[in-house]
């Protein structure tokens, strides 16, 4: 994995404005909006809405509009292996074009190229607490893992901190997938969640970071917090989220069985001793099944900031979308749950959520991998449910090899 700085490049984010009425994605609120209302508390652990943030200096009043992180996975493109950051401006007074690209070359730019396409971006987390998101990588050919420590230079902008950027321990079995990176109990260092789709094993790696130590030695894996977790599960079960579903400030694991339609939650704990580290089987529970296997979990959010994670769904056959507002330690709450606008064109993929408007409500980011179009749904709370307020196209990014890697990786479990 090349860690040295690449040549300076200018990303050509095309400024193409389209008529929303001619688009295949509905950009206006439905005539029958499903209602909602927010409590204004702290969001559930594992559901941050401010990632990625590569610039610690507020640009839009008192908040930073999260950037969009891109990687080009095309084998045939001249931009193969390129990585880029797209920074947006938000203007709440503009009813038709609220989001525009920030043309400051420090903010919208190519970052380090990684030619080997086996390297995939798998997590976003601010390891050194400098207010700047760091990038986690896994190579699914060699088994290598790495973290890019990011920094912001006032002259050149978003850069890699080469003094701290480093390889992590390798995992040669390529069936082990990095499922997420977070501080799952909001204490101590961060953790990496792993799952082996072949063996059915799950694991958590714990890390410590010491800001008083310079260079790569500041980051160490904590053997006492690195454990296999829970029983072996069948290959039909997929991890779909890692967030707090019972308001105990500890992220839990959301599972979906794409054969039976069952859904379940492992309620995690912080006990790393004994035979059942992090999870006791009796603390696991099923939630409502969804028999139609075309329904996929697309994101885990906390839209009303009640400390309990909620679930965003998309049906890639019908184009329907829905949000489950969850009850602490239980099933969805019907008063918080409902359909949101459908998107019949299944080429539109929901790529993640972030608060793009500074109102503490997660907005939804979309990309059409057929047309190169991109859009943001600005969401609002109405009658206690999450609903679409307005939709906006953002600049198209030409080339289907370009994939959105942030804000999605920390909750990209597909």
Tab-separated table of C-alpha atoms in Angstrom:
chain	number	residue	atom	x	y	z
A	1	UNK	CA	0.000	0.000	0.000
A	2	UNK	CA	1.711	3.223	-1.075
A	3	UNK	CA	1.922	5.610	1.857
A	4	UNK	CA	4.053	8.291	0.263
A	5	UNK	CA	2.441	11.457	-1.114
A	6	UNK	CA	1.239	11.339	-4.720
A	7	UNK	CA	1.450	14.106	-7.266
A	8	UNK	CA	-0.978	16.981	-6.946
A	9	UNK	CA	-4.173	16.514	-8.938
A	10	UNK	CA	-7.369	18.453	-9.430
A	11	UNK	CA	-10.574	16.429	-9.338
A	12	UNK	CA	-12.981	17.277	-12.111
A	13	UNK	CA	-16.281	17.154	-10.286
A	14	UNK	CA	-18.684	17.997	-13.052
A	15	UNK	CA	-21.151	20.784	-12.302
A	16	UNK	CA	-24.187	19.390	-14.069
A	17	UNK	CA	-27.556	20.718	-12.992
A	18	UNK	CA	-30.578	18.650	-13.963
A	19	UNK	CA	-34.283	19.178	-13.872
A	20	UNK	CA	-35.564	17.329	-10.796
A	21	UNK	CA	-38.849	16.695	-12.556
A	22	UNK	CA	-37.046	14.681	-15.208
A	23	UNK	CA	-34.986	12.686	-12.740
A	24	UNK	CA	-35.669	9.099	-11.744
A	25	UNK	CA	-35.253	9.989	-8.061
A	26	UNK	CA	-38.060	11.913	-6.330
A	27	UNK	CA	-36.601	15.074	-4.828
A	28	UNK	CA	-39.679	16.648	-3.257
A	29	UNK	CA	-41.568	15.643	-0.157
A	30	UNK	CA	-44.491	13.300	-0.651
A	31	UNK	CA	-48.004	14.681	-0.601
A	32	UNK	CA	-48.665	12.363	2.314
A	33	UNK	CA	-45.542	12.739	4.448
A	34	UNK	CA	-45.127	10.130	7.159
A	35	UNK	CA	-44.913	12.170	10.410
A	36	UNK	CA	-41.978	12.817	13.238
A	37	UNK	CA	-40.442	14.880	16.332
A	38	UNK	CA	-37.028	15.027	17.975
A	39	UNK	CA	-35.974	14.804	21.607
A	40	UNK	CA	-32.717	16.689	21.058
A	41	UNK	CA	-30.629	14.386	23.308
A	42	UNK	CA	-27.396	12.571	22.611
A	43	UNK	CA	-27.336	10.272	19.594
A	44	UNK	CA	-26.824	6.539	20.112
A	45	UNK	CA	-23.250	5.297	20.234
A	46	UNK	CA	-22.208	4.245	16.731
A	47	UNK	CA	-24.506	6.661	14.882
A	48	UNK	CA	-22.349	9.754	14.398
A	49	UNK	CA	-23.622	12.196	11.765
A	50	UNK	CA	-20.451	14.313	11.447
A	51	UNK	CA	-18.218	11.858	9.530
A	52	UNK	CA	-16.151	12.352	7.520
A	53	UNK	CA	-14.653	15.630	8.645
A	54	UNK	CA	-11.239	16.398	7.182
A	55	UNK	CA	-11.188	20.088	8.110
A	56	UNK	CA	-11.369	21.085	11.793
A	57	UNK	CA	-12.140	24.717	10.954
A	58	UNK	CA	-15.905	25.470	10.800
A	59	UNK	CA	-16.876	26.647	7.322
A	60	UNK	CA	-20.631	27.089	7.575
A	61	UNK	CA	-21.454	29.135	10.649
A	62	UNK	CA	-21.011	26.891	13.653
A	63	UNK	CA	-20.775	23.503	11.925
A	64	UNK	CA	-18.829	21.711	9.222
A	65	UNK	CA	-20.742	20.153	6.352
A	66	UNK	CA	-19.424	16.552	6.245
A	67	UNK	CA	-17.275	15.865	3.195
A	68	UNK	CA	-17.814	13.039	0.712
A	69	UNK	CA	-14.934	10.580	0.361
A	70	UNK	CA	-14.521	8.832	-3.001
A	71	UNK	CA	-12.450	5.918	-4.332
A	72	UNK	CA	-12.199	4.800	-7.963
A	73	UNK	CA	-12.354	1.005	-8.195
A	74	UNK	CA	-12.445	0.814	-12.001
A	75	UNK	CA	-9.745	-1.343	-13.593
A	76	UNK	CA	-10.066	0.386	-16.968
A	77	UNK	CA	-10.192	4.059	-16.003
A	78	UNK	CA	-7.231	6.426	-16.135
A	79	UNK	CA	-8.366	7.385	-12.625
A	80	UNK	CA	-8.175	3.799	-11.335
A	81	UNK	CA	-6.997	3.767	-7.734
A	82	UNK	CA	-7.539	7.504	-7.253
A	83	UNK	CA	-9.041	8.778	-4.000
A	84	UNK	CA	-10.685	12.147	-3.582
A	85	UNK	CA	-12.449	14.402	-1.110
A	86	UNK	CA	-15.436	16.481	-2.235
A	87	UNK	CA	-16.343	19.343	0.097
A	88	UNK	CA	-19.809	20.896	-0.035
A	89	UNK	CA	-21.216	24.297	0.855
A	90	UNK	CA	-24.749	24.454	2.224
A	91	UNK	CA	-27.103	27.391	1.722
A	92	UNK	CA	-30.388	26.892	3.577
A	93	UNK	CA	-31.948	29.850	1.735
A	94	UNK	CA	-31.489	28.283	-1.700
A	95	UNK	CA	-34.597	26.237	-2.433
A	96	UNK	CA	-33.318	24.647	-5.659
A	97	UNK	CA	-29.549	24.317	-5.291
A	98	UNK	CA	-28.791	24.218	-1.568
A	99	UNK	CA	-25.535	22.258	-1.998
A	100	UNK	CA	-22.624	23.413	-4.124
A	101	UNK	CA	-19.054	22.168	-4.397
A	102	UNK	CA	-16.484	24.144	-2.419
A	103	UNK	CA	-13.874	25.015	-5.033
A	104	UNK	CA	-11.111	25.694	-2.485
A	105	UNK	CA	-8.330	23.391	-3.732
A	106	UNK	CA	-7.388	22.588	-0.129
A	107	UNK	CA	-10.834	21.122	0.514
A	108	UNK	CA	-11.936	19.507	-2.759
A	109	UNK	CA	-8.968	17.541	-4.039
A	110	UNK	CA	-7.367	14.230	-4.845
A	111	UNK	CA	-5.581	12.611	-1.936
A	112	UNK	CA	-3.028	9.795	-1.990
A	113	UNK	CA	-3.503	7.364	-4.882
A	114	UNK	CA	-3.665	3.627	-4.065
A	115	UNK	CA	-3.174	1.679	-7.296
A	116	UNK	CA	-3.882	-1.772	-5.866
A	117	UNK	CA	-7.682	-2.067	-6.073
A	118	UNK	CA	-7.647	-4.879	-3.513
A	119	UNK	CA	-7.239	-2.140	-0.918
A	120	UNK	CA	-10.751	-1.163	0.214
A	121	UNK	CA	-11.782	1.626	2.572
A	122	UNK	CA	-13.543	-0.046	5.504
A	123	UNK	CA	-13.791	2.487	8.305
A	124	UNK	CA	-13.739	6.149	9.287
A	125	UNK	CA	-12.822	7.195	12.811
A	126	UNK	CA	-10.895	10.017	14.482
A	127	UNK	CA	-8.211	7.958	16.225
A	128	UNK	CA	-6.073	10.791	17.629
A	129	UNK	CA	-8.987	13.070	18.603
A	130	UNK	CA	-7.705	15.988	16.521
A	131	UNK	CA	-11.143	16.616	15.025
A	132	UNK	CA	-10.111	15.093	11.682
A	133	UNK	CA	-11.405	11.747	10.446
A	134	UNK	CA	-8.849	8.985	9.845
A	135	UNK	CA	-9.251	6.247	7.199
A	136	UNK	CA	-9.063	2.479	7.740
A	137	UNK	CA	-8.114	0.100	4.924
A	138	UNK	CA	-8.109	-3.655	4.294
A	139	UNK	CA	-6.453	-5.497	1.433
A	140	UNK	CA	-8.653	-8.452	0.521
A	141	UNK	CA	-5.864	-10.082	-1.479
A	142	UNK	CA	-2.901	-9.900	0.910
A	143	UNK	CA	-4.723	-9.663	4.236
A	144	UNK	CA	-2.908	-6.450	5.146
A	145	UNK	CA	-4.653	-3.699	7.107
A	146	UNK	CA	-3.707	-0.062	7.549
A	147	UNK	CA	-4.851	3.262	8.943
A	148	UNK	CA	-4.244	6.645	7.372
A	149	UNK	CA	-3.938	9.381	9.967
A	150	UNK	CA	-5.282	12.520	8.332
A	151	UNK	CA	-4.328	16.114	8.964
A	152	UNK	CA	-5.181	19.545	7.607
A	153	UNK	CA	-2.452	21.855	6.389
A	154	UNK	CA	-3.552	25.490	6.139
A	155	UNK	CA	-1.641	25.829	2.857
A	156	UNK	CA	-2.238	22.518	1.115
A	157	UNK	CA	-5.399	21.311	2.870
A	158	UNK	CA	-6.355	17.672	3.468
A	159	UNK	CA	-3.210	15.543	3.755
A	160	UNK	CA	-1.980	12.233	5.148
A	161	UNK	CA	0.078	12.450	8.336
A	162	UNK	CA	2.911	10.186	7.219
A	163	UNK	CA	4.522	10.269	10.666
A	164	UNK	CA	1.613	8.314	12.160
A	165	UNK	CA	0.106	6.467	9.177
A	166	UNK	CA	0.830	2.766	9.583
A	167	UNK	CA	-0.004	-0.847	8.904
A	168	UNK	CA	-2.083	-2.718	11.462
A	169	UNK	CA	-1.773	-6.439	12.198
A	170	UNK	CA	-2.430	-8.519	9.094
A	171	UNK	CA	-5.283	-11.028	8.873
A	172	UNK	CA	-4.276	-13.509	6.197
A	173	UNK	CA	-7.671	-15.246	6.043
A	174	UNK	CA	-9.460	-13.060	3.514
A	175	UNK	CA	-12.838	-14.287	4.738
A	176	UNK	CA	-12.441	-11.959	7.706
A	177	UNK	CA	-14.197	-8.702	6.853
A	178	UNK	CA	-13.688	-5.430	8.696
A	179	UNK	CA	-17.282	-4.525	9.601
A	180	UNK	CA	-16.809	-1.225	11.371
A	181	UNK	CA	-14.605	1.022	13.485
A	182	UNK	CA	-15.921	2.922	16.494
A	183	UNK	CA	-15.388	3.547	20.181
A	184	UNK	CA	-18.127	1.109	21.024
A	185	UNK	CA	-18.467	2.081	24.695
A	186	UNK	CA	-17.365	5.736	24.509
A	187	UNK	CA	-14.482	4.885	26.860
A	188	UNK	CA	-10.825	4.123	26.331
A	189	UNK	CA	-9.623	3.527	22.787
A	190	UNK	CA	-11.495	2.506	19.673
A	191	UNK	CA	-12.440	-0.977	18.500
A	192	UNK	CA	-12.625	-2.779	15.154
A	193	UNK	CA	-15.467	-5.231	14.551
A	194	UNK	CA	-14.665	-8.282	12.400
A	195	UNK	CA	-16.762	-11.121	10.982
A	196	UNK	CA	-15.720	-14.221	9.072
A	197	UNK	CA	-18.448	-15.106	6.595
A	198	UNK	CA	-16.952	-18.565	5.993
A	199	UNK	CA	-16.397	-19.767	9.559
A	200	UNK	CA	-19.185	-17.720	11.156
A	201	UNK	CA	-16.857	-16.264	13.790
A	202	UNK	CA	-17.027	-12.688	15.074
A	203	UNK	CA	-14.256	-10.734	16.784
A	204	UNK	CA	-13.475	-7.359	18.329
A	205	UNK	CA	-10.005	-5.810	18.347
A	206	UNK	CA	-9.378	-3.140	20.980
A	207	UNK	CA	-6.831	-0.354	20.479
A	208	UNK	CA	-5.163	2.250	22.650
A	209	UNK	CA	-3.790	5.572	21.423
A	210	UNK	CA	-1.417	7.774	23.406
A	211	UNK	CA	-1.158	11.339	22.103
A	212	UNK	CA	1.917	11.867	24.276
A	213	UNK	CA	3.865	9.354	22.189
A	214	UNK	CA	5.168	10.501	18.824
A	215	UNK	CA	5.073	8.560	15.578
A	216	UNK	CA	3.581	5.127	15.015
A	217	UNK	CA	4.264	3.874	18.540
A	218	UNK	CA	1.287	5.874	19.811
A	219	UNK	CA	-1.163	3.263	18.458
A	220	UNK	CA	-1.119	-0.201	20.006
A	221	UNK	CA	-3.508	-3.122	19.929
A	222	UNK	CA	-4.785	-4.078	23.380
A	223	UNK	CA	-4.545	-7.865	23.741
A	224	UNK	CA	-6.879	-7.832	26.746
A	225	UNK	CA	-9.623	-6.226	24.646
A	226	UNK	CA	-9.030	-8.348	21.525
A	227	UNK	CA	-11.435	-11.271	21.667
A	228	UNK	CA	-13.611	-13.654	19.701
A	229	UNK	CA	-17.214	-12.712	20.396
A	230	UNK	CA	-20.336	-14.859	20.708
A	231	UNK	CA	-21.217	-18.171	19.105
A	232	UNK	CA	-20.470	-19.194	15.539
A	233	UNK	CA	-23.363	-18.245	13.238
A	234	UNK	CA	-24.447	-19.663	9.885
A	235	UNK	CA	-23.399	-17.971	6.649
A	236	UNK	CA	-27.001	-16.789	6.144
A	237	UNK	CA	-26.513	-14.205	8.891
A	238	UNK	CA	-24.923	-10.880	7.960
A	239	UNK	CA	-23.814	-8.077	10.259
A	240	UNK	CA	-25.829	-4.992	9.276
A	241	UNK	CA	-24.979	-2.477	11.968
A	242	UNK	CA	-22.966	-1.722	15.077
A	243	UNK	CA	-24.747	0.789	17.305
A	244	UNK	CA	-26.506	1.136	20.651
A	245	UNK	CA	-30.024	-0.316	20.532
A	246	UNK	CA	-30.818	-0.203	24.267
A	247	UNK	CA	-29.441	3.183	25.402
A	248	UNK	CA	-26.686	1.814	27.654
A	249	UNK	CA	-23.966	3.729	25.738
A	250	UNK	CA	-22.518	0.484	24.327
A	251	UNK	CA	-22.786	-0.364	20.627
A	252	UNK	CA	-24.637	-3.597	19.859
A	253	UNK	CA	-24.540	-5.786	16.750
A	254	UNK	CA	-27.489	-5.868	14.337
A	255	UNK	CA	-27.866	-9.068	12.288
A	256	UNK	CA	-30.066	-9.985	9.323
A	257	UNK	CA	-30.648	-13.474	7.941
A	258	UNK	CA	-31.102	-13.159	4.188
A	259	UNK	CA	-32.428	-16.707	3.924
A	260	UNK	CA	-35.124	-16.703	6.609
A	261	UNK	CA	-35.809	-12.971	6.905
A	262	UNK	CA	-35.072	-13.006	10.640
A	263	UNK	CA	-33.406	-10.041	12.345
A	264	UNK	CA	-31.602	-10.079	15.665
A	265	UNK	CA	-29.518	-7.958	18.015
A	266	UNK	CA	-26.588	-8.990	20.142
A	267	UNK	CA	-26.607	-6.740	23.215
A	268	UNK	CA	-22.917	-6.239	23.959
A	269	UNK	CA	-21.199	-5.428	27.233
A	270	UNK	CA	-17.704	-4.303	28.238
A	271	UNK	CA	-16.711	-7.426	30.177
A	272	UNK	CA	-13.651	-8.926	28.458
A	273	UNK	CA	-12.900	-11.612	31.052
A	274	UNK	CA	-14.191	-15.170	31.282
A	275	UNK	CA	-15.548	-17.409	28.551
A	276	UNK	CA	-18.056	-14.936	27.075
A	277	UNK	CA	-16.251	-11.667	26.413
A	278	UNK	CA	-18.392	-8.761	25.223
A	279	UNK	CA	-21.549	-10.861	24.789
A	280	UNK	CA	-23.708	-13.313	26.763
A	281	UNK	CA	-26.010	-15.372	24.565
A	282	UNK	CA	-28.949	-14.744	26.899
A	283	UNK	CA	-28.623	-11.022	26.059
A	284	UNK	CA	-29.343	-11.601	22.371
A	285	UNK	CA	-32.857	-11.113	21.072
A	286	UNK	CA	-34.867	-11.273	17.880
A	287	UNK	CA	-36.678	-8.253	16.497
A	288	UNK	CA	-39.425	-8.215	13.861
A	289	UNK	CA	-38.744	-10.449	10.877
A	290	UNK	CA	-38.906	-9.141	7.311
A	291	UNK	CA	-39.679	-12.158	5.148
A	292	UNK	CA	-39.134	-10.348	1.848
A	293	UNK	CA	-35.395	-10.783	1.331
A	294	UNK	CA	-35.291	-7.894	-1.126
A	295	UNK	CA	-35.480	-5.593	1.887
A	296	UNK	CA	-31.910	-4.678	2.837
A	297	UNK	CA	-30.668	-2.762	5.857
A	298	UNK	CA	-29.028	0.311	4.355
A	299	UNK	CA	-28.025	2.266	7.424
A	300	UNK	CA	-28.258	2.536	11.176
A	301	UNK	CA	-29.003	6.043	12.473
A	302	UNK	CA	-30.511	7.770	15.508
A	303	UNK	CA	-32.811	10.241	13.806
A	304	UNK	CA	-34.512	11.529	16.956
A	305	UNK	CA	-31.437	11.471	19.233
A	306	UNK	CA	-33.118	9.369	21.906
A	307	UNK	CA	-30.008	7.253	22.461
A	308	UNK	CA	-31.481	4.254	20.616
A	309	UNK	CA	-30.341	3.379	17.099
A	310	UNK	CA	-32.929	3.248	14.299
A	311	UNK	CA	-32.851	1.228	11.065
A	312	UNK	CA	-33.080	2.459	7.469
A	313	UNK	CA	-34.337	-0.059	4.896
A	314	UNK	CA	-34.452	-0.173	1.091
A	315	UNK	CA	-36.184	-2.716	-1.122
A	316	UNK	CA	-34.094	-3.138	-4.256
A	317	UNK	CA	-36.937	-4.818	-6.136
A	318	UNK	CA	-39.806	-2.412	-5.456
A	319	UNK	CA	-37.819	0.751	-4.710
A	320	UNK	CA	-39.593	1.258	-1.380
A	321	UNK	CA	-37.745	2.814	1.565
A	322	UNK	CA	-38.599	2.794	5.245
A	323	UNK	CA	-37.289	3.801	8.655
A	324	UNK	CA	-37.810	1.766	11.796
A	325	UNK	CA	-37.783	3.960	14.898
A	326	UNK	CA	-36.617	1.511	17.541
A	327	UNK	CA	-37.624	1.014	21.166
A	328	UNK	CA	-34.868	0.526	23.727
A	329	UNK	CA	-34.038	-3.165	23.868
A	330	UNK	CA	-36.996	-4.163	21.730
A	331	UNK	CA	-38.772	-3.982	18.399
A	332	UNK	CA	-39.647	-0.944	16.350
A	333	UNK	CA	-42.033	1.614	17.769
A	334	UNK	CA	-44.999	2.002	15.362
A	335	UNK	CA	-45.331	5.668	16.348
A	336	UNK	CA	-41.763	6.306	15.131
A	337	UNK	CA	-41.854	4.002	12.105
A	338	UNK	CA	-42.975	4.562	8.530
A	339	UNK	CA	-42.259	4.506	4.834
A	340	UNK	CA	-40.345	7.371	3.276
A	341	UNK	CA	-40.478	8.321	-0.402
A	342	UNK	CA	-39.954	5.405	-2.750
A	343	UNK	CA	-37.251	5.430	-5.434
A	344	UNK	CA	-38.378	2.928	-8.109
A	345	UNK	CA	-35.142	3.182	-10.094
A	346	UNK	CA	-32.990	0.604	-8.301
A	347	UNK	CA	-29.834	2.060	-9.835
A	348	UNK	CA	-30.137	4.665	-7.081
A	349	UNK	CA	-28.195	3.347	-4.096
A	350	UNK	CA	-28.370	4.818	-0.625
A	351	UNK	CA	-24.714	5.460	0.195
A	352	UNK	CA	-24.957	6.651	3.779
A	353	UNK	CA	-26.183	9.337	6.099
A	354	UNK	CA	-24.719	12.458	7.665
A	355	UNK	CA	-25.944	15.776	8.973
A	356	UNK	CA	-25.306	17.932	5.904
A	357	UNK	CA	-27.397	20.853	7.210
A	358	UNK	CA	-26.356	21.321	10.841
A	359	UNK	CA	-29.737	20.540	12.422
A	360	UNK	CA	-28.638	17.267	14.131
A	361	UNK	CA	-30.929	15.243	11.842
A	362	UNK	CA	-29.258	12.661	9.569
A	363	UNK	CA	-29.712	13.386	5.857
A	364	UNK	CA	-29.484	10.696	3.184
A	365	UNK	CA	-26.844	10.561	0.438
A	366	UNK	CA	-27.662	8.814	-2.866
A	367	UNK	CA	-25.693	7.826	-5.973
A	368	UNK	CA	-27.013	6.479	-9.275
A	369	UNK	CA	-24.477	4.000	-10.627
A	370	UNK	CA	-26.081	4.086	-14.063
A	371	UNK	CA	-26.273	7.837	-14.691
A	372	UNK	CA	-23.477	9.190	-12.403
A	373	UNK	CA	-26.041	11.427	-10.644
A	374	UNK	CA	-25.744	12.153	-6.927
A	375	UNK	CA	-28.314	13.617	-4.565
A	376	UNK	CA	-28.913	14.520	-0.941
A	377	UNK	CA	-32.243	14.160	0.794
A	378	UNK	CA	-32.591	16.808	3.483
A	379	UNK	CA	-34.626	15.128	6.191
A	380	UNK	CA	-36.824	16.510	8.946
A	381	UNK	CA	-38.796	15.272	11.942
A	382	UNK	CA	-42.567	15.430	11.652
A	383	UNK	CA	-45.033	13.893	14.081
A	384	UNK	CA	-42.227	11.831	15.627
A	385	UNK	CA	-41.149	10.239	12.333
A	386	UNK	CA	-38.317	10.899	9.913
A	387	UNK	CA	-39.574	12.305	6.607
A	388	UNK	CA	-38.177	13.906	3.475
A	389	UNK	CA	-38.058	17.689	3.637
A	390	UNK	CA	-36.481	18.381	0.229
A	391	UNK	CA	-34.093	16.717	-2.180
A	392	UNK	CA	-31.198	18.276	-4.065
A	393	UNK	CA	-28.923	17.095	-6.808
A	394	UNK	CA	-25.268	17.637	-6.088
A	395	UNK	CA	-22.541	17.662	-8.710
A	396	UNK	CA	-22.362	14.486	-10.752
A	397	UNK	CA	-19.124	12.505	-10.686
A	398	UNK	CA	-18.540	10.948	-14.087
A	399	UNK	CA	-17.231	7.413	-14.211
A	400	UNK	CA	-19.045	4.494	-12.639
A	401	UNK	CA	-15.786	3.349	-11.065
A	402	UNK	CA	-16.091	6.198	-8.588
A	403	UNK	CA	-17.717	4.880	-5.419
A	404	UNK	CA	-18.754	6.832	-2.342
A	405	UNK	CA	-16.745	5.587	0.657
A	406	UNK	CA	-17.745	8.221	3.171
A	407	UNK	CA	-19.958	8.853	5.045
A	408	UNK	CA	-20.758	5.160	4.523
A	409	UNK	CA	-17.848	2.977	5.753
A	410	UNK	CA	-18.494	3.159	9.499
A	411	UNK	CA	-21.983	1.843	8.799
A	412	UNK	CA	-21.491	0.212	5.397
A	413	UNK	CA	-22.271	-3.397	6.253
A	414	UNK	CA	-23.510	-4.729	2.911
